[in-house]
């Protein structure tokens, strides 16, 4: 079986449409048995191993490297440095579009952050390469590192996120605050965080003249192919990237990274295939991260609890050499009704790797601050936090005034609260205890994420025997895309899922866009849906134009496809199988292409978002301050659900990450050296099984006729946005201590 064509379907039970069925993962057995091959599993003949030598300082220059000692080590073949690195066709510091970021490719001896590559050692074995890297013994000319959000002068960025304005306002915020009977102003700090996918970035690169073959994990095959083509001056079709399986990405594999390009350069230098796999500690720097933020929220409210103004300001960091600014304040654009709303951002430059997209970029950081501030205002008003949110429920998008394409958030609040038992919550904090005497707290957070869609293409095929195939360069990093997209493909072709080969995972296939922004199912799914419509139309034209067919004269509009047959809409007894139509026409296959893109009219007329409500319970030891999240219930509305099993899995993952954000996760930087001190999975804390609470995800029914023809919204990132705030608010309710610097640690509660 091909590693990129999956038609594995263990005992699926299907009733009618493939869409909506809780099918198991098509590649699941391959993964749990070890048969799924990831990038680093490939070993072409003659392959060498490459290891990065990285900077131990954050700012300065490399004064010397002992290249001779490294090359003298047994097994070392070559050492790549700025002096002998192969030439590139494009400056790695050039930027020609908003999705292009500057790369460190040994262009000079400057050090811009700790863990920056300063050389690459290439050897016959991995051990020899690692030992050679240690023998380089670099000496540095060190300059003081700029660290922390106060480490440099601030400035107003030209844009935040990808092209969003740094400041947006509607109404007079200062007047709204001045007239408010009640005001809250608070500052919230979130730390730097790192993706830490289980699979580190890796590449196996092999040159054949001016053709390049690559195995590497990618959330955006076509974008990676284009970036590599530009850097090496190659036609994109000369580059084949295989990426059938990803061991997680969370945004870090959305764009090709510097270490991956260094692997390609190493292969060119030595004229043999080269494998380069990052060590865990090397992933803290060159492949992106979530930047730290300091967020100031100012809220005003009248005596009845109605918001009069909301101002959300964010100070965040980027690198000294590139621009990506976490759009944390932008989450306040969409959630709460207020006559005056303003958001703004400022940036500082640090000696760190460039921050990039990390799961729910902006929304994750912004929502924990916003939801904490909303809770603080609810308490100031003497109101239940859920009642306060309902009081300020936004019927239209606050910042734009646009109607929502759909919004079932009230249902999320209601169903989540009922399931959680919210009505039994005390208004005052520190009033609830369990049988062991632990403090118990209940918190709520509102979840939101934009319903995005990008451009993509797909090919659909019907074969002589009546079976089908769909080809698309899609990406599955564990979210279940290969299953959900295959369900859309089967429905589009009017076939059972077992009759459809779903071919994906390499760059020779039609561009599926990027698996990011919780948009992959909508993006790739719509391309697949369109391709299915087109190929069925071609098949229908064959039948309705053939006098020998029982469908002759029916016309395309009068024909429907179901269970491998075309049938008249007005008389379903008159039908014909795909195989019979194809056989009579003497065709081995017919195919058609489909493309997706968001309807600009709908995008301009409506605000498109998924919504949810998360309810969290924590227990806190009153003497030690230890916190355990014990129960989380999330209710989410995200349009049409393609596969409820996969969707629940995504909600659980997001909710676990939200718990991690609130209680566990932070990168600790040494202010003297600029080095990250916990760049490993032992000291960088993420939840393990013992930390994961009882989780429940409620799928709230929602129909959206505007977001796209499938009615699909994204589910991958929304679970973080409500959960982190809900956990933080639960800690306050348990203890009466409002922590505004995350993650919440026991020392902050022992006051």
XYZ file of C-alpha atoms in Angstrom:
751
model
C 0.000 0.000 0.000
C 1.206 3.473 -0.800
C 2.156 5.579 2.161
C 0.033 8.398 0.823
C -3.036 6.623 -0.562
C -5.318 5.469 2.237
C -8.319 3.249 1.722
C -8.201 1.589 5.100
C -11.545 1.425 6.857
C -11.770 -1.024 9.763
C -15.392 -2.154 10.164
C -16.970 1.242 9.604
C -20.718 1.285 9.989
C -22.297 3.920 7.784
C -25.917 4.944 7.502
C -26.653 7.203 4.537
C -24.219 10.084 4.220
C -20.551 9.637 5.087
C -20.617 13.166 6.502
C -21.622 13.249 10.142
C -20.456 9.716 10.886
C -18.019 9.117 13.794
C -15.605 7.055 11.714
C -12.273 5.988 13.196
C -9.013 7.291 11.772
C -8.166 5.766 8.414
C -4.462 5.813 9.274
C -4.902 4.934 12.946
C -3.783 1.304 12.733
C -0.675 2.308 10.777
C 0.276 4.801 13.481
C -0.268 2.611 16.511
C 1.551 -0.331 14.916
C 4.525 1.738 13.817
C 3.871 1.215 10.105
C 3.354 4.922 9.425
C 6.675 6.360 8.269
C 7.539 9.884 9.345
C 10.176 12.074 7.716
C 13.077 10.873 9.855
C 12.177 7.227 9.174
C 13.573 7.485 5.635
C 17.103 6.238 4.874
C 17.997 6.517 1.171
C 21.109 4.731 -0.041
C 24.329 6.571 0.756
C 22.648 8.852 3.284
C 24.724 10.954 5.663
C 23.673 12.464 8.981
C 23.810 16.160 9.815
C 23.788 17.806 13.232
C 23.474 21.501 13.979
C 26.054 23.325 16.040
C 24.088 26.119 17.722
C 24.929 29.331 19.481
C 25.133 29.377 23.252
C 24.786 33.157 23.314
C 21.881 35.345 22.238
C 23.737 38.304 20.744
C 27.170 38.866 19.280
C 29.305 37.092 16.696
C 31.137 33.815 16.289
C 34.832 34.668 16.599
C 36.155 31.209 15.747
C 35.279 27.557 15.182
C 37.726 24.643 15.353
C 36.675 23.196 12.025
C 39.892 21.209 11.695
C 39.233 19.312 14.936
C 35.693 18.461 13.864
C 36.781 17.283 10.406
C 39.523 15.157 11.886
C 37.008 13.173 13.921
C 36.413 9.663 12.502
C 33.294 9.545 10.353
C 32.959 13.301 9.829
C 32.676 14.075 6.117
C 32.259 17.853 6.063
C 31.557 20.900 8.184
C 29.340 23.571 6.643
C 29.998 27.129 7.808
C 29.400 30.583 6.343
C 32.696 30.163 4.473
C 31.694 27.106 2.414
C 27.909 27.068 2.447
C 26.569 26.636 -1.122
C 25.247 29.805 -2.709
C 21.546 30.624 -2.683
C 19.539 32.260 -5.450
C 17.615 34.409 -2.975
C 18.654 36.366 0.108
C 17.302 34.495 3.160
C 16.696 37.876 4.773
C 14.465 39.042 1.909
C 10.681 39.253 2.343
C 8.339 39.390 -0.625
C 5.004 38.442 0.999
C 3.391 38.485 4.467
C 3.910 34.737 4.897
C 7.661 34.932 4.269
C 9.944 35.162 7.270
C 13.688 35.674 7.473
C 15.826 32.582 7.901
C 19.219 31.978 9.498
C 21.192 30.055 6.861
C 24.807 30.712 7.826
C 24.828 33.928 5.837
C 27.413 35.502 8.183
C 28.987 35.186 11.620
C 26.337 37.228 13.442
C 24.358 35.652 16.293
C 20.804 36.907 16.658
C 19.443 34.494 19.296
C 20.419 31.484 21.382
C 20.110 28.141 19.545
C 20.773 29.792 16.178
C 22.652 27.451 13.832
C 26.307 28.491 13.494
C 27.554 25.396 11.615
C 26.378 22.020 10.343
C 28.459 18.877 10.816
C 27.857 16.090 8.288
C 29.027 12.561 9.021
C 28.567 8.890 8.225
C 26.736 8.320 11.505
C 24.578 10.427 13.792
C 27.003 9.861 16.656
C 29.990 11.061 14.635
C 28.090 14.176 13.542
C 27.119 14.996 17.143
C 30.677 14.454 18.371
C 32.042 16.578 15.545
C 29.668 19.399 16.475
C 30.955 19.276 20.064
C 34.550 19.533 18.819
C 33.903 22.861 17.048
C 34.401 24.626 20.415
C 33.086 28.035 19.282
C 34.441 31.267 20.754
C 32.207 34.337 20.738
C 32.368 38.087 20.907
C 29.438 38.593 23.259
C 27.095 41.583 23.371
C 24.474 42.177 26.101
C 21.260 40.296 25.393
C 17.957 42.124 25.324
C 15.382 40.014 27.157
C 11.924 40.552 28.620
C 9.184 42.945 27.636
C 11.088 45.840 29.234
C 14.311 44.942 27.443
C 14.072 47.533 24.686
C 12.152 50.640 23.651
C 8.654 49.965 22.394
C 7.148 51.030 19.085
C 3.859 50.756 17.215
C 4.076 47.956 14.637
C 2.821 48.462 11.110
C 0.606 45.404 11.486
C -0.087 42.541 13.882
C -0.751 38.928 13.006
C -0.915 38.773 9.226
C -1.759 42.271 8.069
C -4.166 43.246 10.859
C -4.033 46.909 11.905
C -2.222 47.484 15.177
C -5.016 49.694 16.533
C -8.769 49.630 15.882
C -11.574 51.506 17.612
C -15.303 52.118 17.499
C -16.991 54.706 19.644
C -15.449 56.942 22.331
C -13.735 54.696 24.875
C -12.545 57.486 27.158
C -16.048 58.952 27.366
C -17.479 55.494 28.019
C -15.044 54.925 30.849
C -15.691 58.388 32.297
C -19.445 57.857 32.443
C -19.179 54.323 33.868
C -20.453 53.733 37.393
C -17.983 50.869 37.783
C -14.509 50.497 36.332
C -11.904 47.741 36.198
C -8.323 48.218 35.070
C -5.901 45.310 35.275
C -2.654 44.107 33.711
C -2.178 40.473 32.693
C 1.118 38.821 31.726
C 1.504 35.696 29.596
C 4.876 34.008 29.046
C 6.671 32.797 25.951
C 5.513 29.320 24.958
C 6.918 26.752 22.518
C 5.049 24.316 20.266
C 6.788 21.135 21.404
C 5.170 18.792 18.902
C 6.119 15.164 19.573
C 7.863 14.932 16.193
C 10.761 17.390 15.946
C 11.487 19.131 12.679
C 13.414 16.806 10.397
C 14.410 16.589 6.750
C 15.851 13.956 4.451
C 17.074 15.705 1.299
C 18.483 14.160 -1.883
C 19.651 15.980 -5.013
C 19.591 14.498 -8.526
C 21.109 17.197 -10.695
C 18.703 20.129 -10.428
C 15.906 17.981 -9.017
C 15.308 17.738 -5.296
C 13.513 15.050 -3.320
C 12.552 15.798 0.277
C 10.924 14.035 3.196
C 9.947 16.593 5.797
C 6.910 17.408 7.963
C 4.854 20.257 6.530
C 1.538 21.933 7.241
C 1.785 23.726 3.894
C 3.312 21.661 1.098
C 2.808 24.140 -1.728
C 4.121 27.056 0.342
C 7.187 25.039 1.353
C 7.782 24.031 -2.260
C 7.565 27.654 -3.376
C 9.913 28.906 -0.664
C 12.531 26.256 -1.463
C 12.187 26.954 -5.180
C 12.903 30.644 -4.618
C 15.890 30.055 -2.364
C 17.535 27.605 -4.776
C 16.433 29.130 -8.068
C 14.521 26.021 -9.157
C 11.192 25.533 -10.896
C 8.725 24.355 -8.215
C 7.981 21.214 -10.221
C 11.625 20.151 -9.741
C 11.001 19.809 -6.007
C 9.026 16.915 -4.572
C 8.117 17.022 -0.898
C 6.639 13.985 0.811
C 4.822 14.578 4.094
C 2.188 11.894 4.625
C 2.400 11.889 8.415
C 3.129 14.649 10.915
C 3.670 14.071 14.605
C 2.013 17.350 15.525
C 2.684 20.862 14.335
C 0.479 23.462 16.057
C 1.715 26.098 13.583
C 5.440 25.393 13.868
C 5.435 23.379 10.628
C 3.267 25.794 8.673
C 6.289 27.449 7.050
C 9.603 25.924 6.042
C 12.218 26.646 8.706
C 15.910 27.481 8.605
C 17.121 24.067 9.836
C 15.180 22.315 7.082
C 16.857 24.491 4.447
C 20.230 23.809 6.059
C 19.603 20.099 5.535
C 19.052 20.742 1.815
C 22.200 22.864 1.643
C 24.189 20.131 3.389
C 23.022 17.580 0.821
C 24.090 19.900 -1.988
C 27.476 20.499 -0.374
C 28.396 16.816 -0.036
C 26.566 15.473 -3.098
C 24.819 12.752 -1.101
C 21.438 12.412 0.642
C 21.459 13.995 4.094
C 19.191 13.625 7.105
C 18.970 16.437 9.645
C 16.743 16.056 12.701
C 16.513 18.716 15.373
C 17.264 17.850 18.956
C 14.481 18.871 21.318
C 16.481 21.819 22.698
C 17.171 23.067 19.162
C 13.439 23.608 18.650
C 13.547 26.525 21.100
C 14.543 29.309 18.736
C 14.594 28.724 14.977
C 11.108 27.272 14.394
C 8.850 29.867 16.011
C 7.076 30.228 19.343
C 4.305 32.176 21.072
C 5.597 35.556 22.180
C 5.134 36.875 25.719
C 2.500 39.559 26.250
C 1.572 42.201 28.795
C -2.070 43.116 28.355
C -3.896 46.026 29.934
C -7.692 45.791 30.080
C -9.845 48.779 30.974
C -13.571 48.146 31.322
C -16.461 50.372 32.304
C -19.994 49.302 33.219
C -23.250 50.865 34.369
C -25.019 49.858 37.587
C -27.150 47.283 35.738
C -24.036 45.486 34.464
C -24.043 46.814 30.895
C -20.583 47.500 29.501
C -20.020 51.135 28.567
C -16.460 50.777 27.230
C -13.699 48.224 26.697
C -10.067 48.988 25.898
C -7.622 46.119 25.320
C -3.941 47.012 24.891
C -1.119 44.528 24.302
C 2.635 44.909 24.606
C 4.391 42.010 22.913
C 7.776 41.034 21.512
C 9.341 40.105 18.222
C 12.908 39.368 17.176
C 15.505 42.003 16.349
C 15.496 41.036 12.675
C 11.909 40.241 11.700
C 8.311 41.192 12.401
C 5.582 39.023 13.817
C 3.411 40.506 16.539
C 0.955 38.417 18.544
C -2.473 40.017 17.853
C -3.705 39.389 21.390
C -6.018 42.395 21.663
C -7.978 41.429 18.564
C -9.996 38.788 20.413
C -11.919 41.662 22.018
C -13.318 42.603 18.594
C -15.869 39.823 18.586
C -17.279 38.842 21.970
C -19.010 41.472 24.105
C -21.444 44.223 23.210
C -20.278 47.691 24.147
C -20.888 51.134 22.624
C -17.172 51.939 22.805
C -14.388 49.509 21.948
C -10.700 50.003 21.229
C -7.800 47.618 20.770
C -4.139 48.474 20.364
C -0.686 46.889 20.286
C 2.924 47.907 20.830
C 6.059 45.894 20.211
C 9.574 45.489 21.537
C 12.546 43.763 19.907
C 14.364 41.011 21.768
C 17.375 38.820 21.067
C 15.221 35.765 20.457
C 14.036 33.725 17.521
C 11.125 35.232 15.606
C 7.780 34.344 17.192
C 5.316 32.868 14.739
C 1.931 31.205 14.553
C 1.173 28.972 17.529
C -2.169 27.310 18.091
C -4.804 30.096 18.352
C -2.260 32.889 17.765
C -3.630 36.012 19.431
C -6.841 34.396 20.602
C -5.143 32.099 23.141
C -3.135 34.886 24.766
C -5.824 37.528 24.420
C -8.735 35.465 25.687
C -7.196 34.528 29.035
C -6.762 38.229 29.778
C -10.161 39.262 28.403
C -12.047 36.485 30.200
C -10.278 37.284 33.472
C -11.163 40.968 33.124
C -14.778 40.157 32.298
C -14.938 38.064 35.475
C -13.427 40.888 37.495
C -16.065 43.282 36.164
C -18.873 40.796 36.843
C -17.769 40.577 40.490
C -17.533 44.371 40.728
C -21.144 44.507 39.504
C -22.221 41.859 41.998
C -23.310 39.573 39.174
C -22.856 35.909 38.400
C -20.123 35.669 35.721
C -22.387 33.783 33.296
C -25.247 36.211 33.840
C -22.859 39.098 33.155
C -21.760 37.522 29.875
C -25.371 37.018 28.828
C -26.167 40.607 29.796
C -23.445 41.788 27.390
C -24.119 39.225 24.664
C -23.203 40.612 21.253
C -25.974 40.166 18.686
C -23.687 41.662 16.006
C -19.907 41.760 15.861
C -18.966 44.659 18.165
C -16.038 46.063 16.191
C -17.637 45.936 12.738
C -21.378 45.958 13.357
C -21.750 43.050 10.914
C -24.307 40.334 11.628
C -22.872 36.929 12.437
C -23.196 34.310 9.712
C -24.440 32.123 12.584
C -24.040 32.252 16.338
C -25.305 29.580 18.736
C -23.369 30.889 21.738
C -26.501 31.197 23.904
C -27.087 27.498 23.367
C -23.461 26.815 24.303
C -23.862 28.751 27.560
C -27.128 26.961 28.365
C -26.074 23.413 27.537
C -22.658 23.752 29.143
C -24.053 25.311 32.335
C -26.730 22.639 32.696
C -24.268 19.810 32.219
C -21.734 21.343 34.602
C -24.274 22.222 37.314
C -23.397 25.926 37.250
C -26.563 26.955 39.130
C -25.047 25.551 42.351
C -22.081 27.943 42.202
C -21.665 30.440 45.047
C -21.270 34.085 44.077
C -18.586 34.828 46.664
C -15.138 33.194 46.364
C -13.583 30.745 48.831
C -16.987 29.373 49.907
C -16.875 25.869 48.398
C -14.909 22.885 49.752
C -14.859 19.167 49.061
C -14.975 16.347 51.599
C -11.180 16.471 51.984
C -11.218 20.154 52.851
C -9.795 21.337 49.534
C -11.002 24.669 48.208
C -13.270 24.232 45.170
C -13.693 26.859 42.479
C -15.887 27.084 39.388
C -15.097 29.350 36.449
C -16.456 30.068 33.004
C -14.838 31.340 29.824
C -16.220 32.214 26.419
C -14.575 30.550 23.441
C -14.297 32.058 19.990
C -12.260 31.597 16.848
C -12.713 33.024 13.336
C -14.143 30.739 10.660
C -11.400 31.080 8.071
C -11.031 29.586 4.618
C -8.124 29.712 2.160
C -7.679 28.743 -1.473
C -7.195 25.129 -2.498
C -7.559 22.745 -5.439
C -8.463 19.056 -5.739
C -8.941 16.411 -8.430
C -11.802 13.900 -8.360
C -11.801 10.702 -10.427
C -14.390 8.049 -11.312
C -12.936 4.810 -12.654
C -14.267 2.150 -15.031
C -15.285 -0.181 -12.205
C -17.376 2.562 -10.579
C -14.923 3.294 -7.774
C -13.493 6.750 -7.163
C -10.424 8.636 -6.066
C -9.660 12.111 -4.819
C -6.218 13.680 -5.043
C -5.191 16.680 -2.973
C -1.946 17.737 -1.288
C -3.601 17.916 2.120
C -1.965 17.667 5.539
C -2.831 15.590 8.591
C -0.866 16.458 11.718
C -3.093 14.365 13.943
C -6.350 16.287 13.627
C -8.047 13.568 11.554
C -7.966 15.386 8.225
C -7.386 12.249 6.183
C -10.578 10.787 7.636
C -12.813 13.853 7.528
C -11.669 14.865 4.032
C -12.206 11.306 2.791
C -15.769 11.496 4.126
C -16.357 14.698 2.156
C -14.797 13.048 -0.903
C -17.052 10.002 -0.659
C -20.178 12.117 -0.303
C -19.160 14.313 -3.219
C -18.755 11.244 -5.412
C -21.910 9.534 -4.174
C -19.918 6.498 -3.014
C -19.264 4.655 0.204
C -15.983 5.692 1.791
C -14.527 2.205 1.171
C -14.931 2.770 -2.566
C -12.828 5.947 -2.619
C -9.031 6.128 -2.625
C -7.967 9.304 -0.858
C -4.517 10.306 -2.131
C -2.687 12.994 -0.208
C 0.544 14.012 1.484
C 2.949 15.080 -1.248
C 3.603 18.206 -3.269
C 2.895 16.741 -6.735
C -0.806 16.800 -5.878
C -3.135 19.825 -6.144
C -2.406 22.594 -3.654
C -4.556 22.140 -0.529
C -3.542 25.451 1.012
C -2.188 25.420 4.552
C -3.357 23.352 7.504
C -3.618 26.319 9.821
C -6.104 28.770 11.223
C -8.541 25.913 11.908
C -9.357 26.224 8.207
C -8.105 22.991 6.646
C -11.380 21.065 6.611
C -13.260 24.014 5.132
C -10.504 24.848 2.648
C -9.553 21.400 1.379
C -13.061 20.102 1.921
C -14.617 22.712 -0.334
C -12.089 21.985 -3.101
C -12.915 18.280 -2.812
C -16.643 19.027 -2.786
C -16.356 21.151 -5.924
C -14.255 18.505 -7.692
C -16.858 15.885 -6.865
C -19.633 18.052 -8.275
C -17.685 18.563 -11.489
C -16.859 14.900 -12.090
C -20.453 13.838 -11.363
C -21.610 16.473 -13.858
C -19.324 14.945 -16.484
C -20.643 11.467 -15.721
C -24.229 12.702 -15.868
C -23.587 14.312 -19.241
C -22.409 10.930 -20.559
C -25.560 9.173 -19.348
C -28.217 11.750 -20.163
C -26.833 12.198 -23.658
C -26.799 8.472 -24.436
C -29.990 6.998 -25.896
C -29.074 3.587 -24.453
C -29.145 4.891 -20.881
C -32.291 4.870 -18.723
C -31.260 8.410 -17.818
C -31.339 9.680 -21.397
C -32.912 13.098 -21.594
C -33.011 13.686 -17.860
C -30.504 16.528 -18.004
C -27.883 17.264 -15.404
C -30.300 19.163 -13.165
C -32.566 16.160 -12.965
C -29.934 13.638 -11.878
C -28.563 12.825 -8.429
C -25.681 10.573 -7.359
C -26.037 8.036 -4.585
C -24.457 4.684 -3.710
C -22.514 4.458 -6.945
C -25.510 5.155 -9.157
C -26.998 8.115 -10.987
C -30.777 8.366 -10.722
C -33.444 10.722 -11.911
C -34.605 13.141 -9.263
C -38.212 12.798 -10.371
C -38.140 9.000 -10.671
C -35.493 7.238 -8.610
C -36.449 3.870 -10.084
C -34.759 4.988 -13.286
C -31.054 4.750 -12.478
C -27.757 3.396 -13.731
C -24.480 2.428 -12.072
C -21.297 4.388 -12.653
C -19.638 1.217 -13.933
C -22.279 0.688 -16.608
C -22.072 4.293 -17.776
C -18.276 4.140 -17.965
C -18.215 0.751 -19.696
C -20.698 1.769 -22.367
C -18.728 4.972 -23.021
C -15.524 2.932 -23.303
C -13.713 5.062 -20.722
C -11.233 3.903 -18.103
C -11.654 7.073 -16.041
C -13.030 10.557 -16.019
C -11.707 13.309 -13.822
C -12.431 16.895 -12.917
C -10.851 19.643 -10.863
C -12.386 21.742 -8.138
C -11.239 24.871 -6.341
C -12.231 26.550 -3.099
C -12.201 30.156 -2.058
C -14.359 32.085 0.355
C -17.279 33.931 -1.194
C -16.163 37.579 -1.020
C -19.756 38.807 -0.845
C -20.515 36.643 2.180
C -17.160 37.479 3.803
C -17.899 41.164 3.376
C -21.449 40.957 4.684
C -21.037 38.685 7.711
C -18.778 38.152 10.695
C -17.843 34.473 10.677
C -16.825 32.779 13.908
C -17.156 29.553 15.841
C -18.237 29.967 19.467
C -18.255 28.047 22.709
C -18.523 28.165 26.480
C -16.176 26.331 28.822
C -16.870 25.581 32.490
C -13.981 24.507 34.717
C -13.644 23.169 38.246
C -10.398 23.367 40.207
C -9.402 22.193 43.647
C -6.762 24.042 45.655
C -4.949 22.944 48.794
C -5.525 25.870 51.196
C -2.213 25.295 53.001
C 0.105 24.464 50.096
C -1.516 26.364 47.227
C -1.351 23.332 44.924
C -3.936 23.520 42.128
C -5.616 20.660 40.304
C -8.057 21.113 37.445
C -10.586 18.372 38.180
C -13.396 18.873 35.673
C -13.870 20.741 32.393
C -17.053 20.871 30.329
C -17.019 22.649 26.979
C -19.973 23.318 24.699
C -19.044 24.418 21.185
C -20.940 25.483 18.055
C -18.890 25.185 14.875
C -21.320 24.715 12.018
C -21.697 21.366 10.312
C -19.785 18.522 11.914
C -18.069 16.214 9.425
C -16.901 13.620 11.970
C -18.000 13.990 15.611
C -15.321 11.586 16.852
C -12.541 13.700 15.326
C -14.181 16.937 16.458
C -14.397 15.803 20.083
C -10.742 14.807 19.884
C -9.870 18.306 18.726
C -11.956 19.927 21.456
C -10.285 17.737 24.077
C -6.855 18.711 22.761
C -7.720 22.391 22.882
C -9.160 22.143 26.381
C -6.051 20.321 27.636
C -3.918 23.069 26.102
C -6.091 25.658 27.858
C -5.415 23.947 31.189
C -1.730 23.939 30.287
C -1.807 27.653 29.462
C -3.419 28.534 32.768
C -1.467 26.237 35.100
C 1.684 24.779 33.535
C 3.319 26.228 30.486
C 6.116 28.804 30.258
C 9.581 29.218 28.805
C 12.087 30.631 31.306
C 14.770 32.894 29.852
C 18.042 33.694 31.600
C 18.089 37.491 31.611
C 21.906 37.512 31.531
C 22.547 35.223 28.564
C 19.231 35.220 26.714
C 19.215 31.405 26.799
C 16.061 29.446 27.519
C 16.730 27.497 30.681
C 14.028 24.829 30.359
C 14.436 23.866 26.695
C 13.393 20.255 27.185
C 10.275 18.234 27.943
C 11.375 17.583 31.514
C 11.500 21.201 32.655
C 9.075 22.784 30.170
C 5.872 21.721 31.867
C 2.880 20.489 29.875
C 0.030 18.371 31.258
C 0.615 14.648 31.602
C -2.141 12.111 32.205
C -2.244 12.872 35.934
C -2.902 16.549 35.165
C -5.712 16.002 32.679
C -9.105 16.551 34.266
C -12.383 14.892 33.477
C -13.202 16.292 30.046
C -16.523 16.566 28.281
C -17.219 18.231 24.943
C -20.772 19.021 23.883
C -21.350 19.461 20.146
C -24.000 22.169 19.878
C -26.031 22.012 16.688
C -25.525 24.982 14.378
C -26.428 25.600 10.742
C -24.502 28.284 8.869
C -25.732 28.964 5.319
C -23.119 31.643 4.626
C -19.703 30.450 5.805
C -19.267 27.987 2.881
C -21.346 25.471 0.923
C -20.521 22.711 3.402
C -21.403 24.884 6.411
C -18.097 23.912 8.064
C -16.208 25.956 10.647
C -12.893 25.091 12.302
C -12.574 23.288 15.627
C -8.834 22.862 16.212
C -8.049 26.022 18.159
C -11.271 27.221 19.745
C -10.966 24.919 22.765
C -7.950 26.810 24.103
C -9.653 30.195 24.006
C -12.380 29.481 26.527
C -10.599 26.982 28.732
C -7.578 29.001 29.854
C -9.784 31.814 31.139
C -12.264 29.403 32.731
C -9.472 27.725 34.728
C -8.010 31.078 35.818
C -11.430 32.261 36.933
C -12.016 28.996 38.804
C -8.757 29.489 40.733
C -9.967 32.933 41.834
C -13.343 31.525 42.852
C -11.634 28.823 44.915
C -9.125 31.076 46.656
C -10.258 34.689 46.400
C -6.821 35.487 44.971
C -6.857 37.030 41.487
C -3.682 35.929 39.692
C -2.851 38.034 36.656
C 0.491 36.505 35.675
C 0.352 33.124 33.979
C 0.815 30.276 34.482
C -0.728 30.298 37.947
C 1.778 28.872 40.424
C 1.358 27.969 44.076
C 3.564 30.814 45.336
C 1.096 33.304 43.857
C -1.717 31.820 45.938
C 0.085 31.741 49.290
C -0.642 35.314 50.314
